XYZ file of N, CA and C in Angstrom:
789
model
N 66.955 15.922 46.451
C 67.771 16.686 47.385
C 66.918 17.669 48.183
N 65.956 18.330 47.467
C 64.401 19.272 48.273
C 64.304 18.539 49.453
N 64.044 17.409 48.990
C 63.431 16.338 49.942
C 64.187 15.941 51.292
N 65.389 15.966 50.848
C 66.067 15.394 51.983
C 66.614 16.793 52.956
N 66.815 18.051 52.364
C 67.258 19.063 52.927
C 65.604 19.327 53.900
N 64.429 19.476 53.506
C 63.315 19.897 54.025
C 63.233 18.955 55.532
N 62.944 17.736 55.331
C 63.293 16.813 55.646
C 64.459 16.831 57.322
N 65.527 17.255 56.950
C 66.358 17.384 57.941
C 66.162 19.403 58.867
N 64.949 19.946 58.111
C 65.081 20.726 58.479
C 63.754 20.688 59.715
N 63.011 19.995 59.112
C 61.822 19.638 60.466
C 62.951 18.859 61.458
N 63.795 18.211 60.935
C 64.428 17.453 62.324
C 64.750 18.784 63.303
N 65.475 19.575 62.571
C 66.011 20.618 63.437
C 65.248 21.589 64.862
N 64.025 21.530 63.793
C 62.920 22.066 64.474
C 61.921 21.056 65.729
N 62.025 19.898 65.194
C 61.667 19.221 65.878
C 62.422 18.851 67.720
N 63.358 18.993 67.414
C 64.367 19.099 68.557
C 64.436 20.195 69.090
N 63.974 21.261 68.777
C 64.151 22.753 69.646
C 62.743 22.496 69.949
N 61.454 21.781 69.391
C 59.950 21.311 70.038
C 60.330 20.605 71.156
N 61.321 19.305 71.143
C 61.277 18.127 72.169
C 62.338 18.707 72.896
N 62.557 19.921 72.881
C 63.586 20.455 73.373
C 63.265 21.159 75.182
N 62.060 21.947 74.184
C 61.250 22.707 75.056
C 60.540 23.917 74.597
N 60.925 24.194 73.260
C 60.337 25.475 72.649
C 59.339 24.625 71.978
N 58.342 24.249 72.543
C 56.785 23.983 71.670
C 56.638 25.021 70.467
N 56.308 26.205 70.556
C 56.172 27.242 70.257
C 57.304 27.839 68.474
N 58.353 27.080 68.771
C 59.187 27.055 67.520
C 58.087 26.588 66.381
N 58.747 28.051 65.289
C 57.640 27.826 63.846
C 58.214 26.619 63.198
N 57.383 26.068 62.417
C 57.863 24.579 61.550
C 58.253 25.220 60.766
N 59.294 24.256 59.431
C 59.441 25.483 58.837
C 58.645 24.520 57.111
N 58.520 24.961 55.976
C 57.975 24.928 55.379
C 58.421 23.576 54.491
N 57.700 22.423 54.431
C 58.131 21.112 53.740
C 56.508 20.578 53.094
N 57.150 19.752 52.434
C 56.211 19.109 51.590
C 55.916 17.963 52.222
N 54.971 16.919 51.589
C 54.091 16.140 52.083
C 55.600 15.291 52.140
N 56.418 14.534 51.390
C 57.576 13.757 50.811
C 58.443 14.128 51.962
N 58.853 15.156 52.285
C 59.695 15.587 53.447
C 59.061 15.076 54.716
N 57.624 15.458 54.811
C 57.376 15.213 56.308
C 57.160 13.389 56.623
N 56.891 13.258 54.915
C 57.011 11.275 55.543
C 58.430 10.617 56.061
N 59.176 11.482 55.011
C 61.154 11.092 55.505
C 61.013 11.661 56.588
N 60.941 12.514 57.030
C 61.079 12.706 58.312
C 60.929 12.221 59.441
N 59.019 12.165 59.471
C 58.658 10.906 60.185
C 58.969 9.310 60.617
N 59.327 8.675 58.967
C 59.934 7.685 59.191
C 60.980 7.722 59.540
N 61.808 8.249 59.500
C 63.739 8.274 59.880
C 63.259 8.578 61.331
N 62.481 9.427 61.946
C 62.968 10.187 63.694
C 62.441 9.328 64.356
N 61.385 8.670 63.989
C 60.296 7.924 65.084
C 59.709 8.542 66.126
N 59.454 10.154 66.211
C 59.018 10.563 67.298
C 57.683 11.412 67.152
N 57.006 10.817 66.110
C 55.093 11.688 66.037
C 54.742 11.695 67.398
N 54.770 10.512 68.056
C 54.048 10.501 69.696
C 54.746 11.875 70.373
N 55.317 11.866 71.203
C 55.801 12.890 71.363
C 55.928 13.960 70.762
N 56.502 14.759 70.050
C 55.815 15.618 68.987
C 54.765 16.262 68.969
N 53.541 15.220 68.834
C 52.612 15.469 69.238
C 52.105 16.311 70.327
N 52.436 15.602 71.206
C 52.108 15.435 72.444
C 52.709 16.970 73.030
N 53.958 16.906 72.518
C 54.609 18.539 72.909
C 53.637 19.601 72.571
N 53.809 19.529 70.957
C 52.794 20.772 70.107
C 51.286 20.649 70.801
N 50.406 19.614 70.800
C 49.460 19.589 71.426
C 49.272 20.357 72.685
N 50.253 20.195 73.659
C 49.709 20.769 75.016
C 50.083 22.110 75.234
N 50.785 22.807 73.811
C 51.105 24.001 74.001
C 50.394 24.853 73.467
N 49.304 24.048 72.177
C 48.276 24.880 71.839
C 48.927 25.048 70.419
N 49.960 24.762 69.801
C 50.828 24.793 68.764
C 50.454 24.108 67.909
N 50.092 22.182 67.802
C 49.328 21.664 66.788
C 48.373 22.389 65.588
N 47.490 23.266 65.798
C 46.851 23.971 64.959
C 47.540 24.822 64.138
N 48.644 25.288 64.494
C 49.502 26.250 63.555
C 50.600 25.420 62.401
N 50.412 24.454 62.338
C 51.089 23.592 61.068
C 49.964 23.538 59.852
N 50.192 23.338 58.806
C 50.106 23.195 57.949
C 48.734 22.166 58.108
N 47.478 22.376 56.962
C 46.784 21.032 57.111
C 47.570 19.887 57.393
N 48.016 19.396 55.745
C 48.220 18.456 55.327
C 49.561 17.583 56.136
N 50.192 18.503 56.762
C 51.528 18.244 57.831
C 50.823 18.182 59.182
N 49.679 18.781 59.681
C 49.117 18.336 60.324
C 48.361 16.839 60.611
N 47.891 16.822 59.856
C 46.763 15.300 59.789
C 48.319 14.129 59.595
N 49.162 14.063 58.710
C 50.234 12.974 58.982
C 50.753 12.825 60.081
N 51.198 14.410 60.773
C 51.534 13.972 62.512
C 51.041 12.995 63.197
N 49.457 13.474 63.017
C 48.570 12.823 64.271
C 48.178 11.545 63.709
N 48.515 11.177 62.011
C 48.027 9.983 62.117
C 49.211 9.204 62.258
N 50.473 9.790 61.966
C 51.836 9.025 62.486
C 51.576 8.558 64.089
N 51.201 9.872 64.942
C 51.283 9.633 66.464
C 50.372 8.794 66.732
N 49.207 8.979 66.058
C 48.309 7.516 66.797
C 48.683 6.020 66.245
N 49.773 6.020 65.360
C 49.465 4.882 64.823
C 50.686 4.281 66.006
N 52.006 5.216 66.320
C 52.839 5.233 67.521
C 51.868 4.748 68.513
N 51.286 5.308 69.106
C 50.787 4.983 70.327
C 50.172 3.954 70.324
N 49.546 3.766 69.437
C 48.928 2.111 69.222
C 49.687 1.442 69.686
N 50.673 1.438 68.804
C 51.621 0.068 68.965
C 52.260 -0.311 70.608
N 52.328 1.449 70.970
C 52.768 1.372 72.578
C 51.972 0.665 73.357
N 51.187 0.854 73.400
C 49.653 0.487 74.368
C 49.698 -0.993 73.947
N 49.873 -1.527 72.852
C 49.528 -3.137 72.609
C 50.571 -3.825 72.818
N 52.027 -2.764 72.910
C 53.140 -3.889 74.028
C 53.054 -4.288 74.777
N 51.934 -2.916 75.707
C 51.472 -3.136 77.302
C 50.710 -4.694 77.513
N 50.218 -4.746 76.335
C 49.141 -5.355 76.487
C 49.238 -6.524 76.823
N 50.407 -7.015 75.462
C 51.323 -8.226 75.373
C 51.988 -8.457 76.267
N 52.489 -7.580 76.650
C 53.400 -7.933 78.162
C 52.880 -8.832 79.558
N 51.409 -8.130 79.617
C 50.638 -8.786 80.379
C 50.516 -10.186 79.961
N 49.999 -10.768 79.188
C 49.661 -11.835 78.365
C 51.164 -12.721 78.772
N 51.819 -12.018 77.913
C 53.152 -12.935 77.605
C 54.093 -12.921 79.666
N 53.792 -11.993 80.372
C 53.995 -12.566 81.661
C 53.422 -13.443 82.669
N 52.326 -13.419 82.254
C 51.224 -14.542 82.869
C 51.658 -15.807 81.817
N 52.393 -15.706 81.187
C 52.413 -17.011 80.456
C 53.932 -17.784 81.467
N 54.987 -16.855 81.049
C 56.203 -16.884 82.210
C 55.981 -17.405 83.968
N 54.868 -16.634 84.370
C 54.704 -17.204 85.569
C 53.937 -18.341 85.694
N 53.222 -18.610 84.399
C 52.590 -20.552 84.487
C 53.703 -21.429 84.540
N 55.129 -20.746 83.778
C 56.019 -21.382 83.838
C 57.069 -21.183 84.574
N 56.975 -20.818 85.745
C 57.766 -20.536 86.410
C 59.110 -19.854 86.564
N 58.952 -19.013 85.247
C 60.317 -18.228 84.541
C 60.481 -16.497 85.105
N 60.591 -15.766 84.093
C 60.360 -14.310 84.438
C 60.878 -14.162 82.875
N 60.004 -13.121 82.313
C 61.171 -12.166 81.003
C 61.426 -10.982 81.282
N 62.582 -10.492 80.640
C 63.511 -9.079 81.265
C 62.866 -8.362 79.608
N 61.760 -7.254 79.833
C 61.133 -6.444 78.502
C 62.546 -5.540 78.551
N 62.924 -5.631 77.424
C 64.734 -4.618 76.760
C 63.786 -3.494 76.187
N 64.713 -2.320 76.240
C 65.106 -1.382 75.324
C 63.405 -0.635 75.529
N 62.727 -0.312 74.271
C 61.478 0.296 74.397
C 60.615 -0.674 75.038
N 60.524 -1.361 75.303
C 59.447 -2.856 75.578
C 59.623 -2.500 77.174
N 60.328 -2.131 77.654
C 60.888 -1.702 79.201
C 60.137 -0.496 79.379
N 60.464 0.398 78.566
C 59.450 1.690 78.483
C 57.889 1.354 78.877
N 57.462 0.788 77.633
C 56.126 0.499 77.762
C 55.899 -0.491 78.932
N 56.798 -1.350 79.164
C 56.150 -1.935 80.596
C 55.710 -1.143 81.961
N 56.421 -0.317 81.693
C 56.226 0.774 83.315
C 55.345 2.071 82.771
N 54.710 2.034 81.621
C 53.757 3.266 80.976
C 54.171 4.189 80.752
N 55.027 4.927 80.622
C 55.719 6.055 80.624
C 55.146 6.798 78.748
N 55.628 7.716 78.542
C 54.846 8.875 77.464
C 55.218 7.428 76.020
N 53.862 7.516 75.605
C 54.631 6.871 73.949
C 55.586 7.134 73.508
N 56.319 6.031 73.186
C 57.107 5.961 71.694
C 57.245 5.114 71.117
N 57.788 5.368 69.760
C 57.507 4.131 68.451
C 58.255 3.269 68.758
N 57.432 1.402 68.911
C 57.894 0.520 68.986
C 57.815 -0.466 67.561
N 58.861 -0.838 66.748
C 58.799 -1.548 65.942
C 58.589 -3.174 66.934
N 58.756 -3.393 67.421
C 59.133 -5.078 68.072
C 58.867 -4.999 69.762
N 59.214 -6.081 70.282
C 58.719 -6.100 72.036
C 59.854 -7.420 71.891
N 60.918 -6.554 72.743
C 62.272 -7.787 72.405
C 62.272 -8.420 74.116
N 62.212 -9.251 74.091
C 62.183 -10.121 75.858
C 63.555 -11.018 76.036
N 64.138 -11.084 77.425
C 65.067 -11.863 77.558
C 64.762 -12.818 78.375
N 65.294 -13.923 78.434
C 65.112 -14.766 78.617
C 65.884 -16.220 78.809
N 66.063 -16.839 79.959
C 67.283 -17.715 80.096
C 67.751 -18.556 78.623
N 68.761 -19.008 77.907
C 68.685 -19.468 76.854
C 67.953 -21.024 76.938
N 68.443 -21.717 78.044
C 67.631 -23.011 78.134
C 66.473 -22.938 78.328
N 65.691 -21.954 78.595
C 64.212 -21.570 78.305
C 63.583 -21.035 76.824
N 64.243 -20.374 76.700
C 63.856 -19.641 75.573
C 62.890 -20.226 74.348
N 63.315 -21.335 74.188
C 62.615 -22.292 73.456
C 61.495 -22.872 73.674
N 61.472 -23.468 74.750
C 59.762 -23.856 76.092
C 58.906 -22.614 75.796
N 59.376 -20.994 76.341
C 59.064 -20.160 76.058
C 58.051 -20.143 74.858
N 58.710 -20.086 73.743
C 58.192 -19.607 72.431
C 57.284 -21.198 72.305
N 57.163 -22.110 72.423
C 56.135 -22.752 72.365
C 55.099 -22.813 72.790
N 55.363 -22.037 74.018
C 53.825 -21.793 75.069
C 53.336 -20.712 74.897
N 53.894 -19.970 73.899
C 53.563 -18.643 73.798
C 52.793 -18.963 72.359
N 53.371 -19.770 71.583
C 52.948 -20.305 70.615
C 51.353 -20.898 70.574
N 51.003 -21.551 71.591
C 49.883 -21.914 72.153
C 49.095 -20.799 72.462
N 48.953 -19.649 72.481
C 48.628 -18.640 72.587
C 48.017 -18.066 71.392
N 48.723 -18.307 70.220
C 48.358 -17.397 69.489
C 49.629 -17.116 68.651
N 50.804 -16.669 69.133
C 51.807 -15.961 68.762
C 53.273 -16.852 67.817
N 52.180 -16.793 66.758
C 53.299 -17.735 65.840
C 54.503 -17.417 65.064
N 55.518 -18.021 64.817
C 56.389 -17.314 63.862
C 56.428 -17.067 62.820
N 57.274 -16.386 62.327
C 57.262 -15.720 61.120
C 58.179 -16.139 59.925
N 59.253 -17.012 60.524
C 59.993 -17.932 59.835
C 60.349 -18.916 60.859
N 61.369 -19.582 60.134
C 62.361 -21.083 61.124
C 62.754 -20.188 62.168
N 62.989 -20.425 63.266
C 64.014 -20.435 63.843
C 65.536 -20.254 63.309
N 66.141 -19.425 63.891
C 68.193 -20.002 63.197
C 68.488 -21.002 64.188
N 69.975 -21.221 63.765
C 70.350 -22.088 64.472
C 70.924 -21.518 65.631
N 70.741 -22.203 66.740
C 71.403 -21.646 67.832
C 73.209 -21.446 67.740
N 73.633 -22.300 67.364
C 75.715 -22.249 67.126
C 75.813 -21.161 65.992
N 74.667 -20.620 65.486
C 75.177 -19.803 64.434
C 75.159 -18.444 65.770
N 76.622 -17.925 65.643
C 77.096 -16.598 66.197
C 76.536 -15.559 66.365
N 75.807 -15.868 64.664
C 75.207 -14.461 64.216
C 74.092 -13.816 65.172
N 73.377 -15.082 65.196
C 71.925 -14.974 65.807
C 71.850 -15.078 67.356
N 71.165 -13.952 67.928
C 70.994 -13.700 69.334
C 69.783 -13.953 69.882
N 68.552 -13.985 68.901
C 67.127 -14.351 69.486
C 66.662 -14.846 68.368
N 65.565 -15.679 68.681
C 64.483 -16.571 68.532
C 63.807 -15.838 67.006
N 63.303 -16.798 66.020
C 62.553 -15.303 64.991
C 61.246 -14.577 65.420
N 60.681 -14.046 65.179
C 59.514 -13.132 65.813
C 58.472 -14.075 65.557
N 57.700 -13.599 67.160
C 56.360 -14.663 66.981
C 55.830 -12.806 67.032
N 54.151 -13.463 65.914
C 53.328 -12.286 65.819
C 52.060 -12.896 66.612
N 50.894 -12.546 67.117
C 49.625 -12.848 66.922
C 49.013 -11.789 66.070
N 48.083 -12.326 65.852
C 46.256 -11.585 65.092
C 46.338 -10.655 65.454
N 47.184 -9.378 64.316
C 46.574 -7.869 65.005
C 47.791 -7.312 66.319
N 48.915 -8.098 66.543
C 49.551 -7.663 67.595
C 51.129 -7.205 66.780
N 51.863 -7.060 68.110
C 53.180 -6.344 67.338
C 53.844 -7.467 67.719
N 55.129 -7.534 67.254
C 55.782 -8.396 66.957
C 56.866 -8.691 68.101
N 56.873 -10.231 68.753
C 57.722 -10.524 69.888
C 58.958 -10.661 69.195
N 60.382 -10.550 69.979
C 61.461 -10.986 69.692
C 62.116 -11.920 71.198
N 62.029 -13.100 71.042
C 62.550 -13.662 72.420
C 64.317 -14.000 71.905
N 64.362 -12.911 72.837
C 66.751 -12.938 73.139
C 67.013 -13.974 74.090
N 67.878 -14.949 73.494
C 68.341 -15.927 74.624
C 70.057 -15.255 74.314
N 69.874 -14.291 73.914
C 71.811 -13.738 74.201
C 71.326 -12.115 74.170
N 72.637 -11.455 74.165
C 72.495 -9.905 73.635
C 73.977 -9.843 73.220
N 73.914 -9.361 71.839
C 74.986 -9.299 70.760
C 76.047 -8.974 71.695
N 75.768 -7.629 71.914
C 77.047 -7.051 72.982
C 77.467 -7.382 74.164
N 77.144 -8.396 74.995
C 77.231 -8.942 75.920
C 78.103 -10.364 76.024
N 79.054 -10.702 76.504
C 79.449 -12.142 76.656
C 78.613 -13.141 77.555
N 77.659 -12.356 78.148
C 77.004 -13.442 79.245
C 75.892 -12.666 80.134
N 74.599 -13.148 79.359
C 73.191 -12.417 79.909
C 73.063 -12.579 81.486
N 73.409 -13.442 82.314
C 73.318 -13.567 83.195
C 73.421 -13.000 84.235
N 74.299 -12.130 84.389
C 74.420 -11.115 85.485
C 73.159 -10.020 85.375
N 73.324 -9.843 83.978
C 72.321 -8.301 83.998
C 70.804 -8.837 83.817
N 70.791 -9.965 84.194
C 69.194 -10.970 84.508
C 68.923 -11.322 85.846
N 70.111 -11.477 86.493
C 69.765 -11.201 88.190
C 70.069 -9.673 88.431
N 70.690 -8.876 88.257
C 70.423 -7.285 88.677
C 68.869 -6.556 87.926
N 68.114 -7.409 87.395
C 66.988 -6.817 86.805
C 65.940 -6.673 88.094
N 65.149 -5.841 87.590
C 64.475 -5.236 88.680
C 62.735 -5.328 88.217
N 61.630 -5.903 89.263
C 60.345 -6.045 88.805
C 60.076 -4.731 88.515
N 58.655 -5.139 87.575
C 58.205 -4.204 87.090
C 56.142 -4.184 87.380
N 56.171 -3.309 88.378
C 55.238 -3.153 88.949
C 54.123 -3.040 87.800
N 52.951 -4.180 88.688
C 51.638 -4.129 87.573
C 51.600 -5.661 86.435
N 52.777 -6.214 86.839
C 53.114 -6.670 85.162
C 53.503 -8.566 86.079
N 52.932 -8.959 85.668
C 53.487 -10.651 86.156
C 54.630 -11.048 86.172
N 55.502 -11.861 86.442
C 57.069 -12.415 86.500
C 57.653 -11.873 84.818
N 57.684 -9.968 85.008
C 57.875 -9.176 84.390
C 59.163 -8.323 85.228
N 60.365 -7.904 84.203
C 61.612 -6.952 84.574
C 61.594 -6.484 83.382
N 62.594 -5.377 84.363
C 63.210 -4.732 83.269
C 65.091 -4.154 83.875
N 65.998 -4.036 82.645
C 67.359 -3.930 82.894
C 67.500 -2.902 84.178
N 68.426 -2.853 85.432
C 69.092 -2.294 86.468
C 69.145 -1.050 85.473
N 68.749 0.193 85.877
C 69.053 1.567 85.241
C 70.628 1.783 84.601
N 72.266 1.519 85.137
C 72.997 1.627 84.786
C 72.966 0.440 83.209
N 72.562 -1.096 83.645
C 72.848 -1.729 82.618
C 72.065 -1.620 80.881
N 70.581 -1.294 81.550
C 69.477 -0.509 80.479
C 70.419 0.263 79.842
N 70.871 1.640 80.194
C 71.597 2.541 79.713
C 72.711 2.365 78.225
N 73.044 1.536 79.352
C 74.233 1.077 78.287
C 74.101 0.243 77.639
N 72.901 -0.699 77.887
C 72.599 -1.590 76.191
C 71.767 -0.370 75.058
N 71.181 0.593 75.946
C 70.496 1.633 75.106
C 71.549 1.744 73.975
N 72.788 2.383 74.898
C 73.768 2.636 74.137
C 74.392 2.213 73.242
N 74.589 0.817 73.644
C 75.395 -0.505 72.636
C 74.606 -0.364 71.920
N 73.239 -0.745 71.527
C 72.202 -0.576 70.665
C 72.260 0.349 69.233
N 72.363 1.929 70.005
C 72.200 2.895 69.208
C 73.560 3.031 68.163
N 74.423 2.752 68.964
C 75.907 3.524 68.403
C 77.137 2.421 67.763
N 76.931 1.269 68.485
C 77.612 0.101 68.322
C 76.865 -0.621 67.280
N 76.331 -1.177 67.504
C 75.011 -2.268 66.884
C 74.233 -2.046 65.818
N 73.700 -1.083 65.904
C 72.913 -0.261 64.728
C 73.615 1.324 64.543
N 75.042 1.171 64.057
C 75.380 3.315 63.720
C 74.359 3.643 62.881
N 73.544 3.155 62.094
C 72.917 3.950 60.760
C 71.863 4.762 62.342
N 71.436 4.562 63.321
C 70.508 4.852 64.296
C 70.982 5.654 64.920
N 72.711 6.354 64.895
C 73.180 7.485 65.521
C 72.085 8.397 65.684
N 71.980 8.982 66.489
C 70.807 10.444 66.672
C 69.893 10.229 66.239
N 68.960 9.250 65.871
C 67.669 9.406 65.451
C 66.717 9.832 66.875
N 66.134 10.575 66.663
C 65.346 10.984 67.580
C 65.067 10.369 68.886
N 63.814 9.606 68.207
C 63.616 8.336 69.481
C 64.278 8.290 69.868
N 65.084 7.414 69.976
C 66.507 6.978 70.004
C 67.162 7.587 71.621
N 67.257 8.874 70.990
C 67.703 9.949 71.654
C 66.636 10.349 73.092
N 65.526 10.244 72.435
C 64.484 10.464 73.688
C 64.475 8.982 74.786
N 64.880 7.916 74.147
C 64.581 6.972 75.224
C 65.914 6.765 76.112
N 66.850 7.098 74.874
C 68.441 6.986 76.133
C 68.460 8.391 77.167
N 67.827 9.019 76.894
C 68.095 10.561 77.379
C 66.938 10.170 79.260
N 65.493 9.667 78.516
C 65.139 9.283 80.030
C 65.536 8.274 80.604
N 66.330 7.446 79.958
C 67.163 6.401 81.249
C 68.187 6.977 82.031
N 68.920 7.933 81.432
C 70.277 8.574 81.710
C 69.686 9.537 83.062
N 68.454 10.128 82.487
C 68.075 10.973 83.544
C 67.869 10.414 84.840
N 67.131 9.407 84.829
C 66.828 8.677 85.839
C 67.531 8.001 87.129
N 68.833 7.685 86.035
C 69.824 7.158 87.440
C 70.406 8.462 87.983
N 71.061 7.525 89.177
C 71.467 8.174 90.357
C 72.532 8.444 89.964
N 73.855 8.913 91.007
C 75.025 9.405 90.673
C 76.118 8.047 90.750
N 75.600 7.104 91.293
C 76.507 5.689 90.977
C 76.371 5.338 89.792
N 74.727 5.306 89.195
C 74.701 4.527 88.134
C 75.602 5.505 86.997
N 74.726 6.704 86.990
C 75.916 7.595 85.679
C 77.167 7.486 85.919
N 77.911 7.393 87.145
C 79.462 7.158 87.243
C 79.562 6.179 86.589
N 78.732 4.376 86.591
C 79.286 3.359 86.156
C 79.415 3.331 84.742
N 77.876 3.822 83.829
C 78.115 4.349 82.709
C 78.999 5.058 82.423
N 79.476 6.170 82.401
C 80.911 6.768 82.165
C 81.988 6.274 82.263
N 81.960 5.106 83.507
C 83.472 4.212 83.006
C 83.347 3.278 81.705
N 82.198 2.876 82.094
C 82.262 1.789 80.963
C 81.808 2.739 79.256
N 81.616 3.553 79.043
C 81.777 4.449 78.164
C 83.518 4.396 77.947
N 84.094 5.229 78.890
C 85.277 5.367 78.297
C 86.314 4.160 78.092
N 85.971 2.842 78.851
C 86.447 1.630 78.323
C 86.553 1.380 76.993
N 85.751 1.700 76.646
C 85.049 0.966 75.089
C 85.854 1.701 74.089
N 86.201 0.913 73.193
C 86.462 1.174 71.613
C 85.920 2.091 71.119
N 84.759 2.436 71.370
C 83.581 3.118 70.754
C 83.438 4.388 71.696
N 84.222 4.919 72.544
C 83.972 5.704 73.247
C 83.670 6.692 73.063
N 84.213 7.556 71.701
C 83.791 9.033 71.087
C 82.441 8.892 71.140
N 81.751 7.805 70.160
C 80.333 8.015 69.552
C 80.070 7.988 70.493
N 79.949 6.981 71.691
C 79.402 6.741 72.686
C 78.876 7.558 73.783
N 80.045 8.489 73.961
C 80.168 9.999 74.878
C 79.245 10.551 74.165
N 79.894 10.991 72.857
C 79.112 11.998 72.220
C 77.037 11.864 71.799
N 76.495 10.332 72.211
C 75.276 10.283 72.036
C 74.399 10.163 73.348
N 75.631 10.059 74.403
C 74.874 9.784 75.942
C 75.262 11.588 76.459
């Protein structure tokens, strides 16, 4: 219970850091707290990056120190080698005359923007492709990790993860759970400068799979940090059409409390 109270108390603090008060004292946790912590928020990169430029990093604790920064670099790694993949895996798309739409953080890292923790690099992708796809990608390097599911099974929305040697892990979506039909929000996708027959989601539709994502799809992910930092710069970003469209389709939904209450 130490553990989990300490634990939620760096969260607290951590959010008045990513807030804007760099300068907020940490408050006093053990090595056990700051790993729960770390692992549950996903946000060392940032974090970092806050305390760092304020001159604040040095005033933590050794030992809470050195886990930050080796949490944040191990974050940023992974960011930088989405980039990487992206390249790779879009030059593979344009041999084939396709395009993939990089979702969710994979969108982030396509356009460079500040690290954050990427478990996966989820791509969309027409469903009658999807398969061609992962074979030529396969040829590459980037093999799977199990069978395939079956496509008629409901359950399953993408392809199983191809890894390469040392890389992070692809997820190719020939659906999106929350969606009845990828198609529209695959022609409103928008290039992504730098990057080969590379997109990423129309700012209103991003948003709101952010959303479906966080609150619908995965609740145990309510407020986790990240989370919070990546829906927070999409939200910022659009214009006053796109946040209007989000807000209707917010209050449409079943889910509208959580929904309001995390956008």
């Amino acid at each position: 219970m130490s553990v989990s109270r300490e634990a939620l108390a760096l969260r607290a603090w951590a959010l008045r850091v990513l807030a804007g008060d760099a300068r907020a004292p940490a408050p006093g946790a053990g090595e056990g707290a700051w790993r729960l912590f770390l692992e549950t928020e996903g946000c060392a990169a940032p974090l970092w990056a806050r305390l760092s430029a304020a001159g604040a990093a040095e005033g933590l604790a050794e030992g809470a120190r050195a886990l930050l920064a080796a949490r944040a670099t191990d974050e940023t790694r992974r960011f930088l080698s989405a980039r990487a993949h992206l390249r790779t895996l879009g030059k593979v798309a344009a041999e084939r005359g396709t395009e993939i739409v990089a979702l969710k953080g994979g969108a982030h890292a396509a356009e460079g923007g500040e690290p954050l923790d990427l478990a996966d690099l989820d791509l969309l992708l027409p469903e009658d492709e999807a398969g061609a796809f992962a074979e030529a990608i396969g040829a590459r390097g980037y093999a799977p990790v199990r069978d395939d599911p079956d496509r008629d099974d409901d359950d399953w929305h993408h392809l199983a993860q191809r890894v390469a040697p040392g890389g992070i892990q692809v997820e190719i979506h020939y659906r999106l759970r929350s969606f009845a039909d990828a198609a529209p929000l695959r022609a409103r996708a928008l290039p992504v400068a730098g990057l080969p027959a590379t997109r990423r989601l129309a700012p209103a539709d991003h948003a709101w799979h952010l959303l479906l994502h966080a609150v619908v799809e995965s609740p145990f992910r309510r407020g986790r940090l990240r989370d919070l930092l990546l829906a927070g710069r999409e939200l910022a970003r659009m214009g006053a059409d796109d946040a209007a469209e989000v807000e209707r389709r917010v209050a449409a939904h079943p889910f509208a409390a959580p929904l309001g209450a995390f956008a």
